[in-house]
Amino acid sequence: MAFWRRNSHIEKERHVKANAWDYNAKFCYADNHIKTSKYNIFTFLPINLFEQFQRVANGYFLVLLILQLIPEISSLSWFTTIVPLVLVLLVTAVKDATDDYFRHKSDQQVNNRQSQVLIRGSLQNEKWMNVRVGDIIKLENNQFVAADILLLCSSEPYGLCYIETAELDGETNLKVRQALTVTSDLGDITKLMNFDGEVICEPPNNKLDKFTGTLYWRDNKYPLDNDNMLLRGCVLRNTEWCFGMVIFAGLQTKLMQNCGRTTFKRTSIDKLMNTLVLWIFAFLICMGVVLAIGNTVWESWIGRNFQVFLPWDESQRSAVFSGFLAFWSYIIILNTVVPISLYVSVEVLRLGHSYFINWDRKMYHSQTDTAAEARTTTLNEELGQVEFIFSDKTGTLTQNIMVFRKCSIDGRTYGDVYNEFDQKVEITEKTACVDFSFNPLCDRRFRFYDSTLVEAIKLEDPAVQEFFRLLALCHTVMPEEKSEGHLVYQAQSPDEGALVNAARNFGFVFRARTPETITLCEMGQAVTYQLLAILDFNNVRKRMSVIVRNPQGQIKLYSKGADTVIFDRLDPSSEDLMYTTSEHLSEFAGEGLRTLALAYKDLDEDDFEIWMKKLLFASTVIENREDQLGALYEEIEQGLKLLGATAIEDKLQEGVAETIACLNLADIKIWVLTGDKLETAMNIGYSCNMLRDDMNEVFVVSGHTLQEVQQQLRSAKEHILGLSRVGSAGDVEKTDMFLHDSVFEETIIAEYALVINGHSLAHALEPLLEHILLDVACLCKTVICCRVTPMQKAQVVELVKRHKRAITLAIGDGANDVSMIKTAHIGVGISGQEGTQAVLASDYSFAQFRYLQRLLLVHGRWSYFRMCNFLCYFFYKNFAFTLVHFWYGFFCGFSAQTVYDQWFITLFNIVYTSLPVLAMGLFDQDVDDRTSLRYPGLYKPGQQNLLFNKRLFFLCTLQGMGTSFLLFFIPYGAFSVMVKEDQQAFAVTIATSLVIVVSVQIGLDKHYWTAVNHLFIWGSVTVYFAILFAMQSNGMFGILPSNFPFVGTARSCLSEQSVWLVILLTTVVCVVPGLAVSFLRVDLFPTLTDKVRHLQQSRKREGPQGQNLRRVRRTSSRRSAYAFSHQQGYGELITSGKNMRASAVSSAHSPGRTPHSSNWIENMLKRKNEVSCISDESGDRAKNRLPSSSTEPELH
């Protein structure tokens, strides 16, 4: 059951009393100690062994070990099993212990942080883990909040404080919290000691944006909400100090509640291996039964004749009982079809692959000094099989940084750069930026490249000056002047900060504000405006306005907002300018910039006085206050005069658009799950080309009831599946015919997008609608879920995991992404300045989203490719090695005698063949990293499980069985002809043939030769001969005669030319058929990898080439709405003076073009080719295709 469905809370409501430890102790609330580790010194051994024996193979080997301890049935010494079993358990335990040690270390570091706690009338330093519910603690500027606390008072007026919530949601812009008025003056230690208020509130939960409670104090009760709370993980900013009362501590804080339960993740190959081990065990039993029956028959018919010199043991009562004992003996002998060394090797390979990720310098981010980190070693090959990526937006796709790029003022655009031929040139890092040295208060980090705008400012162009004056006045930003001229703006939305900063650099510097005034420095002159009213922003208005009186006594209204709402309120005299500005807005939006329209209005003194009286009256009414205020705002915001428009770039992280495009070509579906508003999420979707204007439709599901959501989803599904109905009446039947066709589905995916709101998603995730939601989402190329809670993120991931049975990857950077990261098969955390909670919960971490491309298409694909080839070869090798005993059973009276000596059986997998197969699993690669990125289609075999599956396992074992047959019968026939009856010479011949055959075979299977490969393969053959001659030497016989009885056998046998001819014949006959099949397959049925390898070899003499995936700037007519991250209520906060001291789409679906054609299937095939990088089809289907429009050469 998913972790969010587990009801771990027994309390219905929480009672917390300040400074009352005895009272709070009776509720047994959690302390502030956190624990993310799995083991301690006492539980490590039992829990770790329990986890390891959940692996079927480990239990299988334990049973074999027990059988080997029974003398009557054991043909092999017990050390042949116990040594490798202990080794694999030990290696895995050390790895798990190391991982858990680092978790302990991280926990200890957090638990030992210092906090100031009010104890017995004084502030004392206490470790975080000793903080208890009900304690009053003091926080100072730039300190982390130790627990979830109720803000009581602060150094700022009215109990305000500013916090950064990067650890929680990845956002770096500051947020305001405010203490209750009745507690805001408790700044004195004595008053705090006497504070005995009781809070009754909700029980612990994971809702980061909600809190409901009541404070009971002095016979009064006061409502509490999220604005009164400071959550663990936040950082206090721009506030000297504050005091708070601990409400939730430790694992019950909202931060830790969002971390969810740590689950043991296993790869699909691990799960397949468990199934295959059961198959092999069944096959082993079948072979044991056959040989046991053979033993019974042989003992009954032939064995009786030899009892004179081969008497039965006392325990051997009959032929049937002899067969029973032979069954268990053969189970022991043939157990090496699944050698325990396989699991040791798999762990070593995974560890090596993890280090390759850690060492990859192309995934190192120098600006933050952050390297990629594989935080787990068990999921590497799963990185090569991902089909769905679930990504957060803020801090993951974007930098959460807004930059002023362009503007339109009085019908003229600014921001582009032109050369001497009046041609627009691309702005690069080498482009010279505007010199703002004329302005001593400018921000040195600000970059603008069009000098004509500065010239217009210096020439005192009235329209340009009024434009920047509006930007400097119409906002809710709080300034902080840390030193003379060193201004820091605290903006509650990054949009506003970028606009005010732009005005600052162009000479209109916002310096200070009070509840009644705003002070600017206009071109070096201090100017103070009287602030008469702020008409605040909300989601319905999509604009904000301020009314000010300038030094000349004129009353002016300045307004900024979405162009659609501003244009509807313009004076007719601005009509021509509106059309011109509208064209500029389309250009800006086409480049992915967020746009705002700016307008102003001169107000008459008498009219304003009348309106102000109405406003004061409406502000005091109790019923319908918001509606009355909205009507008054609407009344005065009419007849505006247009000034122009701004264009802000919501900066994506570097390489986001290219990464998404590349991953789409690899058939990886990317869903964005974000807590941001719908408009913000859609805008970023357009910026990174996940949404495009050439899509047939962008469906927006925003219903508020289950029925509305159901209808919108059904309409979307019918619209998509109704594509074939546009031709003729006879075409209706084509819908059902092509509904499940892959070409049809891929074509649909390339045309549609789904955007769904959080409240709608809550209904869509109900059991009644979850299937239709998944159907519609999977038919769309892009899915964006906005305003989603952390729990909903996890539920969406779980929905896809449960019904699509596809490998999922979740990537995020904040605590609100932790549940999603833990629910997905693979969790990736973005490390850096945005917080560490996601990283601590993740399986992999790095600093930039763009590294995901390399993690999946290079490391993931290589890991999957290497692991699959390793497993195929390992099963082939061991079936070839083990089944020789099966054939030999028919010639030794089914007596469970082994062909090889025990030392060869023990060392074959550990020494003779271990290093070559490890080198193959660590270093082999079909194509290099640049080619892997150039051809994303190479990733698709992993998604389809083409490189290792039950069919390939069957073929590998069949090849191994055939090789074992030839390994036994060719030497057997040759020895019969040569009339050689030396069993040990026969064993040496087969063993030598086996080592050479498997060494040659791995050489043929390799795609990439290195010095290490040569050393390991040929070195292992050399080691085999060295050990063989050493163990059958006089010296070893003299030391341990009972263990090394076959003196000189190897020297005698291998000195004969006939034996070497037999070995050569065996090797050729075993290897050539597989070699021929491989050549024919590549020549007649080449895969995409074969084609790319051929192309790569033909280009070896050419210089290195960069990727052809270039950044494509979108062309969209969609406009950006105003300040999407802006929040309502800041205007009232400013005019109240409480924060003066410190800084602080459509409901159905958007219209789109739906190009229809009667020859619809041809269009589908054409679009399929446009998405593909390389065509990997052949035969008649390939002939029917239209030419590919890919930038890469088509491979035939």
CSV table of N, CA, C and O in Angstrom, one decimal, residues 786-825:
chain,number,residue,atom,x,y,z
A,786,CYS,N,-0.9,21.3,-12.7
A,786,CYS,CA,-0.5,22.5,-11.9
A,786,CYS,C,-1.3,22.6,-10.6
A,786,CYS,O,-2.4,21.9,-10.5
A,787,ARG,N,-0.8,23.4,-9.7
A,787,ARG,CA,-1.5,23.5,-8.4
A,787,ARG,C,-1.7,22.2,-7.7
A,787,ARG,O,-2.7,21.9,-7.0
A,788,VAL,N,-0.7,21.3,-7.8
A,788,VAL,CA,-0.8,19.9,-7.2
A,788,VAL,C,-0.1,19.9,-5.8
A,788,VAL,O,0.9,20.6,-5.6
A,789,THR,N,-0.6,19.1,-4.9
A,789,THR,CA,0.0,19.0,-3.6
A,789,THR,C,1.1,17.9,-3.7
A,789,THR,O,1.1,17.1,-4.7
A,790,PRO,N,2.0,17.8,-2.7
A,790,PRO,CA,3.0,16.7,-2.7
A,790,PRO,C,2.3,15.3,-2.8
A,790,PRO,O,2.8,14.4,-3.4
A,791,MET,N,1.2,15.2,-2.1
A,791,MET,CA,0.5,13.9,-2.1
A,791,MET,C,0.0,13.6,-3.5
A,791,MET,O,0.1,12.4,-4.0
A,792,GLN,N,-0.5,14.6,-4.2
A,792,GLN,CA,-1.0,14.3,-5.5
A,792,GLN,C,0.1,14.0,-6.5
A,792,GLN,O,-0.1,13.1,-7.4
A,793,LYS,N,1.3,14.6,-6.3
A,793,LYS,CA,2.4,14.2,-7.2
A,793,LYS,C,2.7,12.7,-7.0
A,793,LYS,O,2.9,12.0,-8.0
A,794,ALA,N,2.7,12.2,-5.8
A,794,ALA,CA,3.0,10.8,-5.6
A,794,ALA,C,1.9,10.0,-6.1
A,794,ALA,O,2.2,8.9,-6.7
A,795,GLN,N,0.7,10.4,-6.0
A,795,GLN,CA,-0.5,9.6,-6.5
A,795,GLN,C,-0.4,9.5,-8.1
A,795,GLN,O,-0.8,8.5,-8.6
A,796,VAL,N,0.0,10.6,-8.7
A,796,VAL,CA,0.1,10.5,-10.2
A,796,VAL,C,1.2,9.5,-10.6
A,796,VAL,O,1.0,8.7,-11.5
A,797,VAL,N,2.3,9.6,-9.9
A,797,VAL,CA,3.4,8.6,-10.2
A,797,VAL,C,2.9,7.2,-10.0
A,797,VAL,O,3.1,6.3,-10.8
A,798,GLU,N,2.2,7.0,-8.8
A,798,GLU,CA,1.8,5.6,-8.5
A,798,GLU,C,0.7,5.1,-9.5
A,798,GLU,O,0.7,3.9,-9.8
A,799,LEU,N,-0.1,6.0,-10.0
A,799,LEU,CA,-1.1,5.7,-11.0
A,799,LEU,C,-0.4,5.1,-12.3
A,799,LEU,O,-0.9,4.1,-12.8
A,800,VAL,N,0.6,5.8,-12.7
A,800,VAL,CA,1.3,5.3,-13.9
A,800,VAL,C,2.0,4.0,-13.6
A,800,VAL,O,2.0,3.1,-14.4
A,801,LYS,N,2.7,3.9,-12.5
A,801,LYS,CA,3.4,2.7,-12.1
A,801,LYS,C,2.4,1.5,-12.1
A,801,LYS,O,2.7,0.4,-12.5
A,802,ARG,N,1.2,1.7,-11.5
A,802,ARG,CA,0.3,0.6,-11.3
A,802,ARG,C,-0.4,0.1,-12.6
A,802,ARG,O,-0.5,-1.1,-12.8
A,803,HIS,N,-0.7,1.0,-13.5
A,803,HIS,CA,-1.5,0.6,-14.7
A,803,HIS,C,-0.6,0.5,-15.9
A,803,HIS,O,-1.0,-0.3,-16.8
A,804,LYS,N,0.4,1.3,-16.1
A,804,LYS,CA,1.2,1.2,-17.3
A,804,LYS,C,2.4,0.2,-17.2
A,804,LYS,O,2.9,-0.2,-18.2
A,805,ARG,N,2.7,-0.1,-16.0
A,805,ARG,CA,3.9,-1.1,-15.7
A,805,ARG,C,5.1,-0.6,-16.5
A,805,ARG,O,5.8,-1.4,-17.1
A,806,ALA,N,5.3,0.7,-16.4
A,806,ALA,CA,6.5,1.3,-17.1
A,806,ALA,C,7.4,1.8,-16.0
A,806,ALA,O,7.0,2.1,-14.9
A,807,ILE,N,8.7,2.0,-16.4
A,807,ILE,CA,9.7,2.5,-15.5
A,807,ILE,C,9.5,4.0,-15.4
A,807,ILE,O,9.5,4.7,-16.4
A,808,THR,N,9.4,4.5,-14.1
A,808,THR,CA,9.1,5.9,-13.9
A,808,THR,C,10.3,6.6,-13.2
A,808,THR,O,11.0,5.9,-12.4
A,809,LEU,N,10.5,7.8,-13.5
A,809,LEU,CA,11.6,8.6,-12.9
A,809,LEU,C,11.0,10.0,-12.5
A,809,LEU,O,10.3,10.6,-13.2
A,810,ALA,N,11.2,10.3,-11.2
A,810,ALA,CA,10.8,11.6,-10.7
A,810,ALA,C,12.0,12.5,-10.4
A,810,ALA,O,12.9,12.0,-9.8
A,811,ILE,N,11.9,13.8,-10.8
A,811,ILE,CA,13.0,14.7,-10.5
A,811,ILE,C,12.4,16.0,-9.9
A,811,ILE,O,11.4,16.5,-10.4
A,812,GLY,N,13.1,16.4,-8.9
A,812,GLY,CA,12.6,17.7,-8.2
A,812,GLY,C,13.7,18.2,-7.3
A,812,GLY,O,14.8,17.6,-7.2
A,813,ASP,N,13.4,19.3,-6.7
A,813,ASP,CA,14.5,20.0,-5.9
A,813,ASP,C,14.1,20.4,-4.5
A,813,ASP,O,14.9,20.9,-3.7
A,814,GLY,N,12.8,20.2,-4.1
A,814,GLY,CA,12.3,20.7,-2.9
A,814,GLY,C,11.6,19.6,-2.0
A,814,GLY,O,11.4,18.5,-2.5
A,815,ALA,N,11.3,19.9,-0.8
A,815,ALA,CA,10.7,18.9,0.1
A,815,ALA,C,9.3,18.5,-0.5
A,815,ALA,O,8.8,17.4,-0.2
A,816,ASN,N,8.7,19.4,-1.2
A,816,ASN,CA,7.4,19.1,-1.8
A,816,ASN,C,7.5,18.0,-2.9
A,816,ASN,O,6.5,17.5,-3.4
A,817,ASP,N,8.7,17.7,-3.3
A,817,ASP,CA,8.9,16.7,-4.3
A,817,ASP,C,9.4,15.3,-3.8
A,817,ASP,O,9.5,14.3,-4.5
A,818,VAL,N,9.6,15.3,-2.4
A,818,VAL,CA,10.2,14.1,-1.8
A,818,VAL,C,9.2,12.9,-2.0
A,818,VAL,O,9.7,11.8,-2.3
A,819,SER,N,8.0,13.0,-1.8
A,819,SER,CA,7.0,11.9,-1.9
A,819,SER,C,7.0,11.4,-3.3
A,819,SER,O,7.0,10.1,-3.5
A,820,MET,N,7.1,12.2,-4.3
A,820,MET,CA,7.1,11.8,-5.7
A,820,MET,C,8.4,11.1,-6.0
A,820,MET,O,8.4,10.1,-6.6
A,821,ILE,N,9.5,11.6,-5.4
A,821,ILE,CA,10.8,11.0,-5.7
A,821,ILE,C,10.9,9.6,-5.1
A,821,ILE,O,11.4,8.7,-5.7
A,822,LYS,N,10.3,9.4,-3.9
A,822,LYS,CA,10.3,8.1,-3.3
A,822,LYS,C,9.4,7.1,-3.9
A,822,LYS,O,9.6,5.9,-3.8
A,823,THR,N,8.3,7.6,-4.5
A,823,THR,CA,7.3,6.7,-5.1
A,823,THR,C,7.8,6.2,-6.4
A,823,THR,O,7.5,5.0,-6.7
A,824,ALA,N,8.5,7.0,-7.2
A,824,ALA,CA,8.9,6.6,-8.5
A,824,ALA,C,10.0,5.5,-8.4
A,824,ALA,O,10.6,5.3,-7.4
A,825,HIS,N,10.1,4.7,-9.5
A,825,HIS,CA,11.1,3.7,-9.5
A,825,HIS,C,12.5,4.3,-9.3
A,825,HIS,O,13.4,3.7,-8.6
